[in-house]
PDB file of C-alpha atoms and ligand atoms in Angstrom:
ATOM      1  CA  MET A   1     -30.249 -13.022 -27.180  1.00  0.00           C
ATOM      2  CA  ARG A   2     -33.599 -11.753 -25.856  1.00  0.00           C
ATOM      3  CA  PHE A   3     -36.103  -9.949 -27.968  1.00  0.00           C
ATOM      4  CA  GLN A   4     -36.823  -6.531 -26.153  1.00  0.00           C
ATOM      5  CA  VAL A   5     -39.448  -5.433 -28.762  1.00  0.00           C
ATOM      6  CA  ASP A   6     -43.001  -6.981 -29.492  1.00  0.00           C
ATOM      7  CA  LEU A   7     -44.516  -5.852 -32.413  1.00  0.00           C
ATOM      8  CA  HIS A   8     -47.857  -7.228 -32.095  1.00  0.00           C
ATOM      9  CA  THR A   9     -50.216  -7.437 -29.366  1.00  0.00           C
ATOM     10  CA  HIS A  10     -54.156  -7.444 -28.727  1.00  0.00           C
ATOM     11  CA  THR A  11     -56.267  -5.729 -26.144  1.00  0.00           C
ATOM     12  CA  VAL A  12     -59.394  -5.799 -24.688  1.00  0.00           C
ATOM     13  CA  ALA A  13     -60.508  -4.009 -27.263  1.00  0.00           C
ATOM     14  CA  CYS A  14     -61.089  -7.264 -29.330  1.00  0.00           C
ATOM     15  CA  SER A  15     -63.510  -8.958 -27.066  1.00  0.00           C
ATOM     16  CA  HIS A  16     -61.275 -12.254 -28.074  1.00  0.00           C
ATOM     17  CA  ALA A  17     -58.243 -11.088 -26.306  1.00  0.00           C
ATOM     18  CA  TYR A  18     -58.004 -11.060 -22.668  1.00  0.00           C
ATOM     19  CA  SER A  19     -55.824  -7.728 -21.054  1.00  0.00           C
ATOM     20  CA  THR A  20     -55.700  -4.583 -21.168  1.00  0.00           C
ATOM     21  CA  LEU A  21     -52.693  -1.871 -22.241  1.00  0.00           C
ATOM     22  CA  GLY A  22     -52.133  -1.426 -18.570  1.00  0.00           C
ATOM     23  CA  GLU A  23     -51.716  -5.011 -18.050  1.00  0.00           C
ATOM     24  CA  TYR A  24     -49.285  -5.366 -21.082  1.00  0.00           C
ATOM     25  CA  VAL A  25     -47.191  -2.374 -19.736  1.00  0.00           C
ATOM     26  CA  GLU A  26     -46.687  -4.133 -16.367  1.00  0.00           C
ATOM     27  CA  GLN A  27     -46.144  -7.171 -17.868  1.00  0.00           C
ATOM     28  CA  ALA A  28     -43.270  -5.371 -20.283  1.00  0.00           C
ATOM     29  CA  VAL A  29     -42.188  -3.897 -17.176  1.00  0.00           C
ATOM     30  CA  ASP A  30     -41.643  -7.298 -15.110  1.00  0.00           C
ATOM     31  CA  THR A  31     -40.054  -9.035 -18.288  1.00  0.00           C
ATOM     32  CA  GLY A  32     -38.029  -6.431 -19.507  1.00  0.00           C
ATOM     33  CA  ILE A  33     -39.629  -5.622 -22.728  1.00  0.00           C
ATOM     34  CA  ALA A  34     -38.551  -2.019 -23.500  1.00  0.00           C
ATOM     35  CA  MET A  35     -41.026  -1.427 -26.338  1.00  0.00           C
ATOM     36  CA  PHE A  36     -44.332  -3.002 -27.908  1.00  0.00           C
ATOM     37  CA  ALA A  37     -46.844  -2.162 -30.329  1.00  0.00           C
ATOM     38  CA  THR A  38     -50.589  -2.644 -29.580  1.00  0.00           C
ATOM     39  CA  THR A  39     -52.231  -3.512 -32.899  1.00  0.00           C
ATOM     40  CA  ASP A  40     -55.777  -4.440 -32.341  1.00  0.00           C
ATOM     41  CA  HIS A  41     -57.942  -5.603 -35.328  1.00  0.00           C
ATOM     42  CA  GLY A  42     -58.963  -3.725 -38.005  1.00  0.00           C
ATOM     43  CA  PRO A  43     -62.885  -2.771 -37.610  1.00  0.00           C
ATOM     44  CA  THR A  44     -64.399  -5.252 -40.191  1.00  0.00           C
ATOM     45  CA  LEU A  45     -63.817  -8.229 -37.871  1.00  0.00           C
ATOM     46  CA  ALA A  46     -66.959  -9.088 -35.659  1.00  0.00           C
ATOM     47  CA  ASP A  47     -65.754  -8.063 -32.225  1.00  0.00           C
ATOM     48  CA  ALA A  48     -63.071  -5.633 -32.969  1.00  0.00           C
ATOM     49  CA  PRO A  49     -63.074  -1.784 -31.418  1.00  0.00           C
ATOM     50  CA  HIS A  50     -64.687   0.887 -33.338  1.00  0.00           C
ATOM     51  CA  LYS A  51     -62.344   2.919 -35.509  1.00  0.00           C
ATOM     52  CA  TRP A  52     -61.979   5.600 -33.282  1.00  0.00           C
ATOM     53  CA  HIS A  53     -59.920   3.135 -31.096  1.00  0.00           C
ATOM     54  CA  PHE A  54     -57.587   3.645 -33.413  1.00  0.00           C
ATOM     55  CA  SER A  55     -57.895   7.363 -34.031  1.00  0.00           C
ATOM     56  CA  ASN A  56     -57.624   8.107 -30.161  1.00  0.00           C
ATOM     57  CA  LEU A  57     -54.157   6.171 -29.639  1.00  0.00           C
ATOM     58  CA  THR A  58     -52.778   9.354 -29.570  1.00  0.00           C
ATOM     59  CA  VAL A  59     -53.786   9.671 -25.727  1.00  0.00           C
ATOM     60  CA  VAL A  60     -51.614   6.845 -25.202  1.00  0.00           C
ATOM     61  CA  PRO A  61     -48.349   8.335 -23.899  1.00  0.00           C
ATOM     62  CA  ARG A  62     -45.239   7.785 -25.780  1.00  0.00           C
ATOM     63  CA  ILE A  63     -43.551   6.156 -22.877  1.00  0.00           C
ATOM     64  CA  ILE A  64     -45.163   4.304 -19.550  1.00  0.00           C
ATOM     65  CA  ARG A  65     -43.203   3.207 -16.726  1.00  0.00           C
ATOM     66  CA  ASN A  66     -40.107   3.286 -19.022  1.00  0.00           C
ATOM     67  CA  VAL A  67     -41.627   1.159 -21.567  1.00  0.00           C
ATOM     68  CA  ALA A  68     -42.112   2.388 -25.297  1.00  0.00           C
ATOM     69  CA  VAL A  69     -45.766   1.518 -26.784  1.00  0.00           C
ATOM     70  CA  LEU A  70     -46.153   1.824 -30.298  1.00  0.00           C
ATOM     71  CA  ARG A  71     -49.550   3.071 -31.396  1.00  0.00           C
ATOM     72  CA  GLY A  72     -50.669   0.174 -34.179  1.00  0.00           C
ATOM     73  CA  ILE A  73     -53.278  -1.584 -35.748  1.00  0.00           C
ATOM     74  CA  GLU A  74     -53.420  -5.325 -37.529  1.00  0.00           C
ATOM     75  CA  ALA A  75     -55.420  -4.259 -40.242  1.00  0.00           C
ATOM     76  CA  ASN A  76     -57.409  -6.398 -42.607  1.00  0.00           C
ATOM     77  CA  ILE A  77     -57.151  -6.872 -45.834  1.00  0.00           C
ATOM     78  CA  THR A  78     -60.439  -6.495 -48.338  1.00  0.00           C
ATOM     79  CA  GLU A  79     -61.402  -8.388 -50.827  1.00  0.00           C
ATOM     80  CA  ASP A  80     -60.415  -5.396 -53.322  1.00  0.00           C
ATOM     81  CA  GLY A  81     -56.570  -5.148 -51.805  1.00  0.00           C
ATOM     82  CA  ALA A  82     -57.278  -2.605 -49.548  1.00  0.00           C
ATOM     83  CA  LEU A  83     -57.110  -1.995 -46.060  1.00  0.00           C
ATOM     84  CA  ASP A  84     -60.533  -1.306 -43.663  1.00  0.00           C
ATOM     85  CA  ILE A  85     -59.139   1.706 -42.038  1.00  0.00           C
ATOM     86  CA  GLU A  86     -59.292   4.714 -43.542  1.00  0.00           C
ATOM     87  CA  ASP A  87     -56.283   6.918 -44.475  1.00  0.00           C
ATOM     88  CA  TYR A  88     -56.772  10.105 -42.305  1.00  0.00           C
ATOM     89  CA  ILE A  89     -56.534   7.221 -39.074  1.00  0.00           C
ATOM     90  CA  ARG A  90     -53.594   5.332 -40.318  1.00  0.00           C
ATOM     91  CA  GLU A  91     -51.887   8.282 -40.614  1.00  0.00           C
ATOM     92  CA  LYS A  92     -51.706   8.927 -37.329  1.00  0.00           C
ATOM     93  CA  LEU A  93     -50.977   5.292 -36.383  1.00  0.00           C
ATOM     94  CA  ASP A  94     -46.922   4.410 -35.861  1.00  0.00           C
ATOM     95  CA  ILE A  95     -47.232   0.888 -37.161  1.00  0.00           C
ATOM     96  CA  VAL A  96     -49.487  -0.956 -39.630  1.00  0.00           C
ATOM     97  CA  LEU A  97     -49.604  -4.613 -39.800  1.00  0.00           C
ATOM     98  CA  ALA A  98     -51.736  -6.004 -42.318  1.00  0.00           C
ATOM     99  CA  ALA A  99     -53.430  -9.679 -42.904  1.00  0.00           C
ATOM    100  CA  LEU A 100     -55.689 -11.318 -44.460  1.00  0.00           C
ATOM    101  CA  HIS A 101     -58.637 -12.624 -42.034  1.00  0.00           C
ATOM    102  CA  SER A 102     -62.131 -13.971 -41.186  1.00  0.00           C
ATOM    103  CA  ASN A 103     -63.528 -11.087 -42.783  1.00  0.00           C
ATOM    104  CA  TYR A 104     -62.228 -12.619 -46.465  1.00  0.00           C
ATOM    105  CA  THR A 105     -63.049 -15.799 -47.368  1.00  0.00           C
ATOM    106  CA  PRO A 106     -60.012 -17.849 -48.446  1.00  0.00           C
ATOM    107  CA  THR A 107     -59.744 -18.325 -52.756  1.00  0.00           C
ATOM    108  CA  ASN A 108     -56.717 -19.388 -54.187  1.00  0.00           C
ATOM    109  CA  GLU A 109     -53.113 -18.783 -54.160  1.00  0.00           C
ATOM    110  CA  LYS A 110     -52.963 -16.606 -57.023  1.00  0.00           C
ATOM    111  CA  GLU A 111     -55.763 -14.452 -55.663  1.00  0.00           C
ATOM    112  CA  HIS A 112     -54.271 -14.391 -52.132  1.00  0.00           C
ATOM    113  CA  THR A 113     -50.955 -13.923 -53.693  1.00  0.00           C
ATOM    114  CA  ARG A 114     -52.593 -10.711 -56.148  1.00  0.00           C
ATOM    115  CA  LEU A 115     -54.034  -8.841 -52.577  1.00  0.00           C
ATOM    116  CA  LEU A 116     -50.698  -9.174 -50.829  1.00  0.00           C
ATOM    117  CA  ILE A 117     -48.809  -7.583 -53.659  1.00  0.00           C
ATOM    118  CA  LYS A 118     -51.572  -4.733 -54.273  1.00  0.00           C
ATOM    119  CA  VAL A 119     -51.121  -3.546 -50.167  1.00  0.00           C
ATOM    120  CA  ILE A 120     -47.503  -4.213 -50.202  1.00  0.00           C
ATOM    121  CA  GLU A 121     -47.112  -1.563 -53.343  1.00  0.00           C
ATOM    122  CA  SER A 122     -49.986   1.001 -51.969  1.00  0.00           C
ATOM    123  CA  GLY A 123     -47.285   1.974 -49.313  1.00  0.00           C
ATOM    124  CA  LYS A 124     -49.685   1.680 -46.311  1.00  0.00           C
ATOM    125  CA  VAL A 125     -48.441  -1.193 -44.747  1.00  0.00           C
ATOM    126  CA  ASP A 126     -45.207  -1.498 -42.361  1.00  0.00           C
ATOM    127  CA  VAL A 127     -45.595  -5.056 -41.909  1.00  0.00           C
ATOM    128  CA  LEU A 128     -47.063  -8.394 -43.410  1.00  0.00           C
ATOM    129  CA  ALA A 129     -48.750 -10.251 -40.509  1.00  0.00           C
ATOM    130  CA  HIS A 130     -48.266 -14.091 -40.421  1.00  0.00           C
ATOM    131  CA  PRO A 131     -47.893 -14.657 -44.025  1.00  0.00           C
ATOM    132  CA  GLY A 132     -47.500 -18.259 -43.338  1.00  0.00           C
ATOM    133  CA  ALA A 133     -50.864 -18.687 -42.057  1.00  0.00           C
ATOM    134  CA  ARG A 134     -52.182 -22.318 -43.949  1.00  0.00           C
ATOM    135  CA  LEU A 135     -55.226 -21.125 -44.729  1.00  0.00           C
ATOM    136  CA  TYR A 136     -54.349 -18.379 -47.469  1.00  0.00           C
ATOM    137  CA  PRO A 137     -51.702 -19.925 -49.319  1.00  0.00           C
ATOM    138  CA  ILE A 138     -49.826 -17.232 -51.278  1.00  0.00           C
ATOM    139  CA  ASP A 139     -46.616 -17.400 -53.698  1.00  0.00           C
ATOM    140  CA  TYR A 140     -43.857 -17.165 -51.151  1.00  0.00           C
ATOM    141  CA  GLU A 141     -41.114 -15.846 -53.838  1.00  0.00           C
ATOM    142  CA  GLU A 142     -43.438 -13.345 -55.669  1.00  0.00           C
ATOM    143  CA  VAL A 143     -44.887 -12.003 -52.015  1.00  0.00           C
ATOM    144  CA  LEU A 144     -41.283 -11.402 -50.220  1.00  0.00           C
ATOM    145  CA  ALA A 145     -39.130 -10.102 -53.784  1.00  0.00           C
ATOM    146  CA  CYS A 146     -41.962  -7.313 -53.694  1.00  0.00           C
ATOM    147  CA  ALA A 147     -41.797  -6.895 -50.034  1.00  0.00           C
ATOM    148  CA  LYS A 148     -38.272  -6.346 -50.345  1.00  0.00           C
ATOM    149  CA  GLU A 149     -38.221  -4.245 -52.981  1.00  0.00           C
ATOM    150  CA  HIS A 150     -40.836  -1.830 -51.403  1.00  0.00           C
ATOM    151  CA  ASN A 151     -39.439  -2.211 -47.630  1.00  0.00           C
ATOM    152  CA  VAL A 152     -42.139  -4.047 -46.248  1.00  0.00           C
ATOM    153  CA  ALA A 153     -41.167  -6.332 -43.172  1.00  0.00           C
ATOM    154  CA  ILE A 154     -42.264  -9.523 -43.129  1.00  0.00           C
ATOM    155  CA  GLU A 155     -43.184 -11.342 -39.941  1.00  0.00           C
ATOM    156  CA  ILE A 156     -42.393 -14.413 -38.167  1.00  0.00           C
ATOM    157  CA  ASN A 157     -45.382 -15.233 -35.638  1.00  0.00           C
ATOM    158  CA  ALA A 158     -44.546 -16.889 -32.416  1.00  0.00           C
ATOM    159  CA  SER A 159     -48.806 -17.372 -32.062  1.00  0.00           C
ATOM    160  CA  THR A 160     -48.511 -19.180 -35.361  1.00  0.00           C
ATOM    161  CA  SER A 161     -48.509 -22.716 -34.657  1.00  0.00           C
ATOM    162  CA  VAL A 162     -48.922 -22.624 -31.044  1.00  0.00           C
ATOM    163  CA  ASN A 163     -52.071 -20.559 -30.449  1.00  0.00           C
ATOM    164  CA  ALA A 164     -53.726 -19.885 -33.799  1.00  0.00           C
ATOM    165  CA  ARG A 165     -52.905 -20.915 -37.893  1.00  0.00           C
ATOM    166  CA  PHE A 166     -51.923 -24.543 -36.472  1.00  0.00           C
ATOM    167  CA  GLY A 167     -49.545 -26.537 -39.250  1.00  0.00           C
ATOM    168  CA  SER A 168     -48.177 -23.398 -40.282  1.00  0.00           C
ATOM    169  CA  HIS A 169     -44.833 -24.016 -39.101  1.00  0.00           C
ATOM    170  CA  ASP A 170     -43.412 -25.248 -41.776  1.00  0.00           C
ATOM    171  CA  ASN A 171     -44.759 -22.218 -44.519  1.00  0.00           C
ATOM    172  CA  CYS A 172     -42.994 -19.975 -41.738  1.00  0.00           C
ATOM    173  CA  VAL A 173     -39.849 -21.612 -42.301  1.00  0.00           C
ATOM    174  CA  LYS A 174     -40.090 -21.549 -46.237  1.00  0.00           C
ATOM    175  CA  ILE A 175     -40.740 -18.178 -45.655  1.00  0.00           C
ATOM    176  CA  ALA A 176     -37.820 -17.662 -43.550  1.00  0.00           C
ATOM    177  CA  LYS A 177     -35.528 -19.100 -45.566  1.00  0.00           C
ATOM    178  CA  ILE A 178     -36.274 -17.306 -48.727  1.00  0.00           C
ATOM    179  CA  ALA A 179     -35.994 -13.771 -46.572  1.00  0.00           C
ATOM    180  CA  ALA A 180     -32.869 -14.605 -45.701  1.00  0.00           C
ATOM    181  CA  ARG A 181     -31.862 -15.051 -49.143  1.00  0.00           C
ATOM    182  CA  LEU A 182     -33.342 -11.772 -50.169  1.00  0.00           C
ATOM    183  CA  GLY A 183     -32.652  -9.454 -47.222  1.00  0.00           C
ATOM    184  CA  ASN A 184     -35.871  -9.129 -46.409  1.00  0.00           C
ATOM    185  CA  ALA A 185     -36.452  -7.012 -42.922  1.00  0.00           C
ATOM    186  CA  VAL A 186     -38.100  -9.438 -40.585  1.00  0.00           C
ATOM    187  CA  SER A 187     -40.404  -8.650 -37.863  1.00  0.00           C
ATOM    188  CA  LEU A 188     -41.116 -10.282 -34.858  1.00  0.00           C
ATOM    189  CA  GLY A 189     -44.550 -10.333 -32.773  1.00  0.00           C
ATOM    190  CA  SER A 190     -46.070 -12.360 -29.995  1.00  0.00           C
ATOM    191  CA  ASP A 191     -49.319 -11.522 -31.400  1.00  0.00           C
ATOM    192  CA  ALA A 192     -50.059 -12.205 -27.660  1.00  0.00           C
ATOM    193  CA  HIS A 193     -54.051 -12.168 -26.520  1.00  0.00           C
ATOM    194  CA  ILE A 194     -53.289 -12.092 -22.940  1.00  0.00           C
ATOM    195  CA  ALA A 195     -50.397 -10.139 -20.988  1.00  0.00           C
ATOM    196  CA  SER A 196     -48.349 -13.315 -19.841  1.00  0.00           C
ATOM    197  CA  PHE A 197     -47.812 -14.087 -23.754  1.00  0.00           C
ATOM    198  CA  LEU A 198     -46.066 -10.387 -24.477  1.00  0.00           C
ATOM    199  CA  GLY A 199     -42.382 -11.161 -25.687  1.00  0.00           C
ATOM    200  CA  CYS A 200     -42.632 -14.839 -25.894  1.00  0.00           C
ATOM    201  CA  PHE A 201     -41.006 -15.710 -29.122  1.00  0.00           C
ATOM    202  CA  ASP A 202     -39.698 -19.244 -28.932  1.00  0.00           C
ATOM    203  CA  GLU A 203     -41.722 -20.063 -32.222  1.00  0.00           C
ATOM    204  CA  SER A 204     -40.086 -17.221 -33.827  1.00  0.00           C
ATOM    205  CA  ILE A 205     -36.979 -18.099 -33.177  1.00  0.00           C
ATOM    206  CA  LYS A 206     -37.586 -21.977 -33.130  1.00  0.00           C
ATOM    207  CA  VAL A 207     -38.530 -21.030 -37.268  1.00  0.00           C
ATOM    208  CA  LEU A 208     -35.532 -18.430 -37.345  1.00  0.00           C
ATOM    209  CA  GLU A 209     -32.981 -21.114 -36.729  1.00  0.00           C
ATOM    210  CA  ASP A 210     -34.407 -24.051 -38.679  1.00  0.00           C
ATOM    211  CA  ALA A 211     -34.455 -21.571 -41.866  1.00  0.00           C
ATOM    212  CA  GLY A 212     -30.721 -20.447 -40.598  1.00  0.00           C
ATOM    213  CA  LEU A 213     -32.036 -16.731 -40.771  1.00  0.00           C
ATOM    214  CA  GLY A 214     -29.653 -14.599 -38.390  1.00  0.00           C
ATOM    215  CA  TYR A 215     -31.031 -11.637 -36.607  1.00  0.00           C
ATOM    216  CA  GLU A 216     -29.260  -8.984 -39.016  1.00  0.00           C
ATOM    217  CA  ASN A 217     -32.672  -8.571 -40.782  1.00  0.00           C
ATOM    218  CA  VAL A 218     -34.398  -8.983 -37.819  1.00  0.00           C
ATOM    219  CA  ILE A 219     -36.071  -5.268 -36.827  1.00  0.00           C
ATOM    220  CA  ASN A 220     -36.733  -6.430 -33.083  1.00  0.00           C
ATOM    221  CA  THR A 221     -33.484  -6.713 -31.910  1.00  0.00           C
ATOM    222  CA  SER A 222     -33.814  -3.162 -30.568  1.00  0.00           C
ATOM    223  CA  PRO A 223     -35.940  -0.346 -29.889  1.00  0.00           C
ATOM    224  CA  ALA A 224     -33.570   1.920 -32.095  1.00  0.00           C
ATOM    225  CA  LYS A 225     -33.621  -0.363 -34.903  1.00  0.00           C
ATOM    226  CA  VAL A 226     -37.601  -0.357 -34.862  1.00  0.00           C
ATOM    227  CA  LEU A 227     -37.624   3.290 -34.672  1.00  0.00           C
ATOM    228  CA  ASP A 228     -34.832   3.457 -38.021  1.00  0.00           C
ATOM    229  CA  PHE A 229     -37.399   0.907 -39.923  1.00  0.00           C
ATOM    230  CA  LEU A 230     -40.641   3.124 -39.045  1.00  0.00           C
ATOM    231  CA  GLU A 231     -38.473   6.012 -40.281  1.00  0.00           C
ATOM    232  CA  SER A 232     -37.543   4.644 -43.254  1.00  0.00           C
ATOM    233  CA  ARG A 233     -41.043   3.906 -43.997  1.00  0.00           C
ATOM    234  CA  GLY A 234     -41.960   7.250 -44.318  1.00  0.00           C
ATOM    235  CA  HIS A 235     -43.201   7.845 -40.422  1.00  0.00           C
ATOM    236  CA  ALA A 236     -42.215  10.875 -38.719  1.00  0.00           C
ATOM    237  CA  PRO A 237     -39.583  10.214 -35.896  1.00  0.00           C
ATOM    238  CA  ILE A 238     -41.183   9.646 -32.576  1.00  0.00           C
ATOM    239  CA  LYS A 239     -39.120  12.090 -30.901  1.00  0.00           C
ATOM    240  CA  GLU A 240     -39.778  11.334 -26.986  1.00  0.00           C
ATOM    241  CA  MET A 241     -38.618   7.375 -27.802  1.00  0.00           C
ATOM    242  CA  ARG A 242     -35.384   8.651 -29.712  1.00  0.00           C
ATOM    243  CA  GLU A 243     -34.337  10.759 -26.833  1.00  0.00           C
ATOM    244  CA  TYR A 244     -35.460   8.385 -24.477  1.00  0.00           C
ATOM    245  CA  PHE A 245     -33.594   5.459 -25.774  1.00  0.00           C
ATOM    246  CA  THR A 246     -30.507   7.883 -26.864  1.00  0.00           C
ATOM    247  CA  PRO A 247     -28.483   7.066 -24.003  1.00  0.00           C
ATOM    248  CA  PHE A 248     -28.931   3.010 -24.192  1.00  0.00           C
ATOM    249  CA  GLN A 249     -27.784   2.504 -27.951  1.00  0.00           C
TER     250      GLN A 249
HETATM  251 ZN1   ZN B   1     -53.899 -11.757 -37.323  1.00  0.00          ZN
HETATM  252 ZN1   ZN B   2     -52.999 -10.519 -34.427  1.00  0.00          ZN
END
């Protein structure tokens, strides 16, 4: 099957990405993507947008040229196990991804695990982005059990071992196997830094296949499933998207 939803993308708001939001919409129209999340990096990274980028995402229409655009962030996890975005801004967003990034120098598996558990338990994160990153080893069993308990999705990232985080494919397969056993919600993200990569999930699909993980727990199989998941996380229903997608269900 083809996935019509991509829950992880970056725009020129980060200077290490190369397409505008409009170009992503155009790409979505051209390739049959029905919904995507714009999730630029939280303000701590050196070339990340100012926090106003996120607070002003409310100007982005819910549906543009028949494509649903979720207002999101890929927040950075701090050394205290917090997020680098204030609550009053985070609460305006539709989807919050979080990950360990270069703002945090790797320490050890125990400490990385502690930070991820803290972030999951905070209730502020919907999706743990690229948990298979080789640079930041974690205890997969412990993190996925906690994510399952708190209804936080685990991302199988399609750029990992393709565009970034090389050598992490086997880690992603290990994670997907545990997700299959525990029944974690799984989110697919291209982590596109250019519009042409939107919805390119070849690596994610390979990980799912290598792990024997079916699509039942993958939230991206339809826009409605994504909306169900976000509402189950406590986000307010997005009326315009619900109305738009209802006839297609
Ligand atoms: Zn990332
Ligand atoms: Zn990213």
